[in-house]
mmCIF file of C-alpha atoms in Angstrom:
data_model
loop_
_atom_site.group_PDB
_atom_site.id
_atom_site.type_symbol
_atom_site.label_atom_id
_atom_site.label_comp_id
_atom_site.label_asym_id
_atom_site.label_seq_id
_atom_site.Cartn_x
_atom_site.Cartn_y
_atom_site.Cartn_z
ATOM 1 C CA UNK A 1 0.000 0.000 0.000
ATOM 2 C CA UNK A 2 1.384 3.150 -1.221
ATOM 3 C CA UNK A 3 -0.031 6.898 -0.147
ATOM 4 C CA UNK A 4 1.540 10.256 0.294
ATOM 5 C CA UNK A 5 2.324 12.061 3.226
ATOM 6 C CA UNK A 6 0.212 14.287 3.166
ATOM 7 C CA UNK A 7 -2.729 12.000 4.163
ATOM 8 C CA UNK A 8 -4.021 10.686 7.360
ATOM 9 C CA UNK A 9 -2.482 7.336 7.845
ATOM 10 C CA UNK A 10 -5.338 7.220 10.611
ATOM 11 C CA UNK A 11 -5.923 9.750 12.584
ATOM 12 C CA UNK A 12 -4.060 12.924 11.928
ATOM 13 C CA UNK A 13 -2.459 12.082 15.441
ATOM 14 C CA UNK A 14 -0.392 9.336 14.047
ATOM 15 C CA UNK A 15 0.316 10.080 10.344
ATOM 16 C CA UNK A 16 2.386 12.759 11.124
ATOM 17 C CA UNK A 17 4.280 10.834 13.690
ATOM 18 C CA UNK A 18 4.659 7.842 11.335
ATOM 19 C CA UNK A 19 5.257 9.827 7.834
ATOM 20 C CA UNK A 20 7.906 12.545 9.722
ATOM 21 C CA UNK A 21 9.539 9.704 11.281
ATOM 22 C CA UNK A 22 10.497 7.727 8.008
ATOM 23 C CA UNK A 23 12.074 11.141 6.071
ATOM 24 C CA UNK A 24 13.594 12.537 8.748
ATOM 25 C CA UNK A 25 16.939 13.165 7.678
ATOM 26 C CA UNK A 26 18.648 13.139 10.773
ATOM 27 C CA UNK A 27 16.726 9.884 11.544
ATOM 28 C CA UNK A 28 15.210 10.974 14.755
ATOM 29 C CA UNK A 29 12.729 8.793 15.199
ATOM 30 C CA UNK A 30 9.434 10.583 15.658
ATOM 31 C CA UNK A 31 7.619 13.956 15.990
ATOM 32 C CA UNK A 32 5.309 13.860 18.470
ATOM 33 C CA UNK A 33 3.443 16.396 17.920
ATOM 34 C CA UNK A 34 1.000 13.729 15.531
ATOM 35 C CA UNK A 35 0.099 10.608 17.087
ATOM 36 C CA UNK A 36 -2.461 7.595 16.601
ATOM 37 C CA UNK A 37 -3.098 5.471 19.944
ATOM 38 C CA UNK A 38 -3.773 1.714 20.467
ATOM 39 C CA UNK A 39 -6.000 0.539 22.747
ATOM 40 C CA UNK A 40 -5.910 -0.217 26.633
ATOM 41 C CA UNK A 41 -9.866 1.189 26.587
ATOM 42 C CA UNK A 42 -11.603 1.738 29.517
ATOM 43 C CA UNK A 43 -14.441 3.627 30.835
ATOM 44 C CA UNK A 44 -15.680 5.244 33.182
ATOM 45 C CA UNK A 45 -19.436 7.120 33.896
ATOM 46 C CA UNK A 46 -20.079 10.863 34.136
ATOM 47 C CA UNK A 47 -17.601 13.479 33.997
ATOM 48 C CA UNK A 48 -19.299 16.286 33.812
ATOM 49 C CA UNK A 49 -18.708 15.997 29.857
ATOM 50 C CA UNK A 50 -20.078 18.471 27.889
ATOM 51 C CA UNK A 51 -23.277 18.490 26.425
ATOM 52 C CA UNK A 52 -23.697 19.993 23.585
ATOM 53 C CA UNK A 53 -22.863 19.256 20.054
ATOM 54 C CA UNK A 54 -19.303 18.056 18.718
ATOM 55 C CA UNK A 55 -17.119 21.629 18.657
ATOM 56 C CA UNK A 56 -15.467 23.695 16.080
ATOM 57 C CA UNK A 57 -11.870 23.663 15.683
ATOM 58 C CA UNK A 58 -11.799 27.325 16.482
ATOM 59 C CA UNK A 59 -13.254 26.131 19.836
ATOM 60 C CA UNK A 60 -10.683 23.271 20.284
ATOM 61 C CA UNK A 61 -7.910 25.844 19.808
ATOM 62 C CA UNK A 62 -9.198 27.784 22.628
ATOM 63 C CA UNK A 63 -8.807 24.390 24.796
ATOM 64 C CA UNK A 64 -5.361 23.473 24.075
ATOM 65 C CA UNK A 65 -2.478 23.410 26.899
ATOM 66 C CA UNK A 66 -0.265 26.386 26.506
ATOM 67 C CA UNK A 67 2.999 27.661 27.902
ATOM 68 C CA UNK A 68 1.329 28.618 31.239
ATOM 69 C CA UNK A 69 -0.213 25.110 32.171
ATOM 70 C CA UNK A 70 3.274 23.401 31.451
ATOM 71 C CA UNK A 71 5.324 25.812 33.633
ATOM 72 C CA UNK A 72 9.200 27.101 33.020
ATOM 73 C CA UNK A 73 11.238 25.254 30.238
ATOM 74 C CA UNK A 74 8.385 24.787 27.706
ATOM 75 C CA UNK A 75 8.260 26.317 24.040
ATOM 76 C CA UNK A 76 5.582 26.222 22.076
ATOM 77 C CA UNK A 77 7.382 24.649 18.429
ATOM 78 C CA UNK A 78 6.413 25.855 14.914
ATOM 79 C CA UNK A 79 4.152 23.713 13.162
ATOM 80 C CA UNK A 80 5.723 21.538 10.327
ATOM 81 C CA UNK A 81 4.793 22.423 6.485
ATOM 82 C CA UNK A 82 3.085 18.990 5.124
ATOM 83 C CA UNK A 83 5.320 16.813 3.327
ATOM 84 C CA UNK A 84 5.401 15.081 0.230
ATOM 85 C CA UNK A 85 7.361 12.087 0.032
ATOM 86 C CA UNK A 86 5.706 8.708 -1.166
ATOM 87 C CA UNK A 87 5.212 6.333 2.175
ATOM 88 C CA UNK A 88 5.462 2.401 1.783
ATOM 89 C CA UNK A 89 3.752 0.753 5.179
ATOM 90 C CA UNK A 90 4.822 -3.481 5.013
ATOM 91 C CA UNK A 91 4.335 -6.135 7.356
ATOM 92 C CA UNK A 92 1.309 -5.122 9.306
ATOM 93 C CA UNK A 93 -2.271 -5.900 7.288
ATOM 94 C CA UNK A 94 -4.533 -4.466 9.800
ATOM 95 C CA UNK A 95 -2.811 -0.932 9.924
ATOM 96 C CA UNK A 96 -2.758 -1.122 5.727
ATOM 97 C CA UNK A 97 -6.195 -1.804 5.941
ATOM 98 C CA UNK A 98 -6.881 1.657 7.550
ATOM 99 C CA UNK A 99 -6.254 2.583 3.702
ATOM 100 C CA UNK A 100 -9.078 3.863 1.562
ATOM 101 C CA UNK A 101 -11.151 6.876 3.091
ATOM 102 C CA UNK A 102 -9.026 6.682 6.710
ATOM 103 C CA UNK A 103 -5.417 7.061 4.372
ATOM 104 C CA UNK A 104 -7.081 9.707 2.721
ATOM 105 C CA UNK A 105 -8.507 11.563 6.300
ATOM 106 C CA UNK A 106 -11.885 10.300 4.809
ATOM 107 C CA UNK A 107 -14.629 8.920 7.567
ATOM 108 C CA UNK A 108 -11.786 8.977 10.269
ATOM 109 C CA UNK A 109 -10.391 12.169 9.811
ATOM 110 C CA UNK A 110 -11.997 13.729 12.426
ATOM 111 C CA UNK A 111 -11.973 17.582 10.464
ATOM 112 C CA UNK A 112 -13.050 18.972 13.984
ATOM 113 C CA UNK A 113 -9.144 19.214 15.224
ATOM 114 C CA UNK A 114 -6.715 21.312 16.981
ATOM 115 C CA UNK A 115 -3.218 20.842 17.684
ATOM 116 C CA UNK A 116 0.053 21.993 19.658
ATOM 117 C CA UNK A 117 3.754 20.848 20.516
ATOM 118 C CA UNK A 118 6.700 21.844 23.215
ATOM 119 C CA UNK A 119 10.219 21.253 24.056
ATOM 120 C CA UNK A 120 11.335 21.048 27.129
ATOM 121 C CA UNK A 121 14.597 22.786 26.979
ATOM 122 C CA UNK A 122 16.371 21.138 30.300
ATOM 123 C CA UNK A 123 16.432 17.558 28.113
ATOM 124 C CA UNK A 124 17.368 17.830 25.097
ATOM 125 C CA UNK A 125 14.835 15.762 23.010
ATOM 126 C CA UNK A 126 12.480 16.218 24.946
ATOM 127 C CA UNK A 127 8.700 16.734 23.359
ATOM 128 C CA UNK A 128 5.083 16.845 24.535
ATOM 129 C CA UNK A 129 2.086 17.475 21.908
ATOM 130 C CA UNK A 130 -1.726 17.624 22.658
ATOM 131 C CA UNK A 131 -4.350 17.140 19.640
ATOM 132 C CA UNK A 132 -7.912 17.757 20.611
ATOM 133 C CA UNK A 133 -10.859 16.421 18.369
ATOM 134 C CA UNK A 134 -14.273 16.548 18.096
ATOM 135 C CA UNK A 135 -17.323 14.229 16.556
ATOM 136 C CA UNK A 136 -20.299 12.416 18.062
ATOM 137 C CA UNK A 137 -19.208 10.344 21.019
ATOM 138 C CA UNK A 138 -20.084 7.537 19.076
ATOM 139 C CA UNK A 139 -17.890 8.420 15.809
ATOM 140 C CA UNK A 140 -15.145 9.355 18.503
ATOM 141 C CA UNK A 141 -15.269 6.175 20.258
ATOM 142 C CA UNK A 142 -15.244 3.560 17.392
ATOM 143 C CA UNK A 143 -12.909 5.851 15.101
ATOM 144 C CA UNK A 144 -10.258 5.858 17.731
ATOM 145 C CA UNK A 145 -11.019 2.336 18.920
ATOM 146 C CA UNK A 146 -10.599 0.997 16.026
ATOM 147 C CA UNK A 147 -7.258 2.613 14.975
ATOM 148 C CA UNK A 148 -5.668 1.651 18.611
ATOM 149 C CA UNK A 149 -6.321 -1.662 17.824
ATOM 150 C CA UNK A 150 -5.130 -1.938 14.745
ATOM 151 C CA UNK A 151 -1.427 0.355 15.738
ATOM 152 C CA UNK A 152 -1.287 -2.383 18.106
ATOM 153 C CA UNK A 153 -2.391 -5.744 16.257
ATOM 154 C CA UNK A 154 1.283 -6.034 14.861
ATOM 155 C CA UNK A 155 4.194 -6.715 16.789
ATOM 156 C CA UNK A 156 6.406 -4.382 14.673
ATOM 157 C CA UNK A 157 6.570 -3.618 10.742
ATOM 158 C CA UNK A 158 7.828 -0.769 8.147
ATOM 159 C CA UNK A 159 7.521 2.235 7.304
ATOM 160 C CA UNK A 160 9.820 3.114 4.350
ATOM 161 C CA UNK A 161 10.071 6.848 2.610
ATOM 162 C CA UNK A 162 12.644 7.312 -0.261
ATOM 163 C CA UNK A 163 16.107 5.796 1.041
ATOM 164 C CA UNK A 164 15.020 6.148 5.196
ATOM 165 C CA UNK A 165 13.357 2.892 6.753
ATOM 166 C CA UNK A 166 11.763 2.943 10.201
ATOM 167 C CA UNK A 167 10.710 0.166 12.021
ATOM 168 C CA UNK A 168 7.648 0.833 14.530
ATOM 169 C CA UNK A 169 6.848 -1.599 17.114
ATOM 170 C CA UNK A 170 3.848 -0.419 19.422
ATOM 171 C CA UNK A 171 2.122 -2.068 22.257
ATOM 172 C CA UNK A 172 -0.576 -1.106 24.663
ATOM 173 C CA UNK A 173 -0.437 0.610 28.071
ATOM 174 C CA UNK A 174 -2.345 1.265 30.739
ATOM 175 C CA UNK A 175 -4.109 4.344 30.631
ATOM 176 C CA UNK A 176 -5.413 6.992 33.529
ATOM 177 C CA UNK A 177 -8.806 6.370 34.127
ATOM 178 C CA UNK A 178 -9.844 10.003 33.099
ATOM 179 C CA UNK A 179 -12.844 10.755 31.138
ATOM 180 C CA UNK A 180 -15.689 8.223 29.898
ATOM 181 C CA UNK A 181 -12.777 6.298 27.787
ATOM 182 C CA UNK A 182 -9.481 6.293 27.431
ATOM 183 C CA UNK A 183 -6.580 4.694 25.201
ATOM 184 C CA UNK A 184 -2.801 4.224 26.267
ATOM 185 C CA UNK A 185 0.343 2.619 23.807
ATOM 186 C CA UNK A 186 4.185 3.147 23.430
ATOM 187 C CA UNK A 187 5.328 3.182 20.212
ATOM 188 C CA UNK A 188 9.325 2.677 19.371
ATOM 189 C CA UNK A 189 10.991 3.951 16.417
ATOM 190 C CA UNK A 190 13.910 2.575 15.296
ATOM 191 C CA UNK A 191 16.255 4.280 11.844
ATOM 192 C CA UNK A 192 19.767 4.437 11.401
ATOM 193 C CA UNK A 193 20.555 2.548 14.191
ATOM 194 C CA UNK A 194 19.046 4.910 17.069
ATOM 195 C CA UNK A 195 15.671 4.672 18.454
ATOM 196 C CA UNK A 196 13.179 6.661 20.176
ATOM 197 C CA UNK A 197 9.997 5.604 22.041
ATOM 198 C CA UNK A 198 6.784 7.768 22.406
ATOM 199 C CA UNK A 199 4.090 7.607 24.616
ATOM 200 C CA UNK A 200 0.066 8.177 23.798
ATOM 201 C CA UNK A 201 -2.535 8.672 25.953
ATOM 202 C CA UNK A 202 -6.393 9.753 24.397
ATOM 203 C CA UNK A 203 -8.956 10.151 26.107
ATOM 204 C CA UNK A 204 -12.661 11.187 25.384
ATOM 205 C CA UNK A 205 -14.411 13.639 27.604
ATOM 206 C CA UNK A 206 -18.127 13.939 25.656
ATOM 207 C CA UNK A 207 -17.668 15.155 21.921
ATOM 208 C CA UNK A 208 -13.802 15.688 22.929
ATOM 209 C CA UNK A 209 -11.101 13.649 22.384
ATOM 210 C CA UNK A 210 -7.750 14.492 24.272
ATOM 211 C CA UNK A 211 -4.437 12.973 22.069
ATOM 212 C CA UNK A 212 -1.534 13.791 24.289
ATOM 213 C CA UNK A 213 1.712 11.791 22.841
ATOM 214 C CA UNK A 214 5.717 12.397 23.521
ATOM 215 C CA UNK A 215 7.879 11.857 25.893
ATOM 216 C CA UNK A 216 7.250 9.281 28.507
ATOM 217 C CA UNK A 217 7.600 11.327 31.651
ATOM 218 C CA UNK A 218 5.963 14.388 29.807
ATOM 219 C CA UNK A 219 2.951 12.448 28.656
ATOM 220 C CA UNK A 220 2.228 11.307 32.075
ATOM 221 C CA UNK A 221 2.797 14.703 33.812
ATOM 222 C CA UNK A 222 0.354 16.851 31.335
ATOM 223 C CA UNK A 223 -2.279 14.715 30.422
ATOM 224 C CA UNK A 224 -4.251 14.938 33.493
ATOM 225 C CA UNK A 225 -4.828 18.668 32.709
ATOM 226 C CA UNK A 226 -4.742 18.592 28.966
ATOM 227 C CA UNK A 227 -8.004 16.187 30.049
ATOM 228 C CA UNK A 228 -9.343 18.832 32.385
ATOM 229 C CA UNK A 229 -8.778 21.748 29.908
ATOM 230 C CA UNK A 230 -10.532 19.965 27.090
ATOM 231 C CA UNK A 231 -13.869 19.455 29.612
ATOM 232 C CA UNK A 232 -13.670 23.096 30.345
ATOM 233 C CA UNK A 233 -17.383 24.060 28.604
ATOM 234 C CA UNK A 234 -16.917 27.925 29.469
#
């Protein structure tokens, strides 16, 4: 299965992660600031999500984490243009399978979006990104469901763009029981003989879904108020 880079792989979340790991010229192994998230899923009743319909992504902007929730050390880092580079995925079916209208940010797209990444300047590498979406809570739930699973059906495979190959092995995590469900996975890249792993947490809150994905330690520290933020229905 070939498809440019410029489409969603799954959800936005992960394409980029995927597509910018494999031409990366320095071969660093991801940019977090994209993600897609298999699938610890768990849920949990009320909330306080809100009510009303799925959001614009005018109003998800308003909801992302900024400097000011992170603290001292954060920078807020310069979106990447969209690339162009042909992508060859191999040795994982169920991820090629998210081909069709998913690979082209068809029915999973999720056009409701919003999106944000940081350094943290005392460790160098060091990157946290938050995506918010919104849909139905049913399109939310089986959309992201179903791409979790499949990022983690595979024990590793390919993802080749001109002369760079990554490999990308992924398996599920426990996730914080925030929200009314929730999705955790670490996902390894490997080029060039270094490797990097990334962590992703989602979780849904109502029409919202929270995507935050980087570092380990970073992941864990912000996603309890990226999750809060999101709710926020002032």
């Amino acid at each position: 299965m070939r498809f440019p880079t410029t489409t969603a792989l799954c959800l936005g979340t992960v394409s980029v992660l995927v597509l910018t790991a494999c031409s990366d010229d320095s071969a660093r192994a991801t940019d977090p600031m994209s993600s897609a998230s298999a699938s610890v899923s768990g849920r949990q009743e009320g909330g306080n999500a809100p009510a009303a319909g799925p959001l614009s992504s005018a109003a998800l902007t308003k909801r992302l984490l900024d400097e000011g929730d992170l603290g001292e050390g954060y920078a807020r880092k310069a979106e990447q243009p969209g690339r162009h580079d042909d992508v060859t995925l191999t040795g994982c079916p169920a991820v090629s399978e998210l081909g069709g209208d998913a690979a082209a940010g068809g029915s999973l797209g999720f056009p409701r979006r919003a999106k944000v990444s940081f350094t943290y300047a005392s460790s160098t590498g060091s990157e946290v990104s938050e995506e918010l979406y919104s849909g139905t809570a049913a399109e939310l739930s089986s959309g992201v469901g179903r791409i979790f699973e499949a990022m983690t059906s595979c024990s590793s495979y390919r993802v080749l763009a001109g002369s760079t190959a990554v490999t990308v092995t992924a398996h599920e995590v426990p996730a914080p029981r925030l929200g009314e469900e929730q999705w955790g996975q670490l996902l390894t890249f490997t080029a060039g003989g270094r490797s990097q792993v990334v962590k992703q947490t989602a979780v849904r809150v109502g029409m919202v879904v929270a995507v935050v994905s980087g570092s380990p330690a970073l992941v864990d520290a912000h996603v309890e108020e990226a999750v809060a933020k999101a709710r926020v229905t002032t």
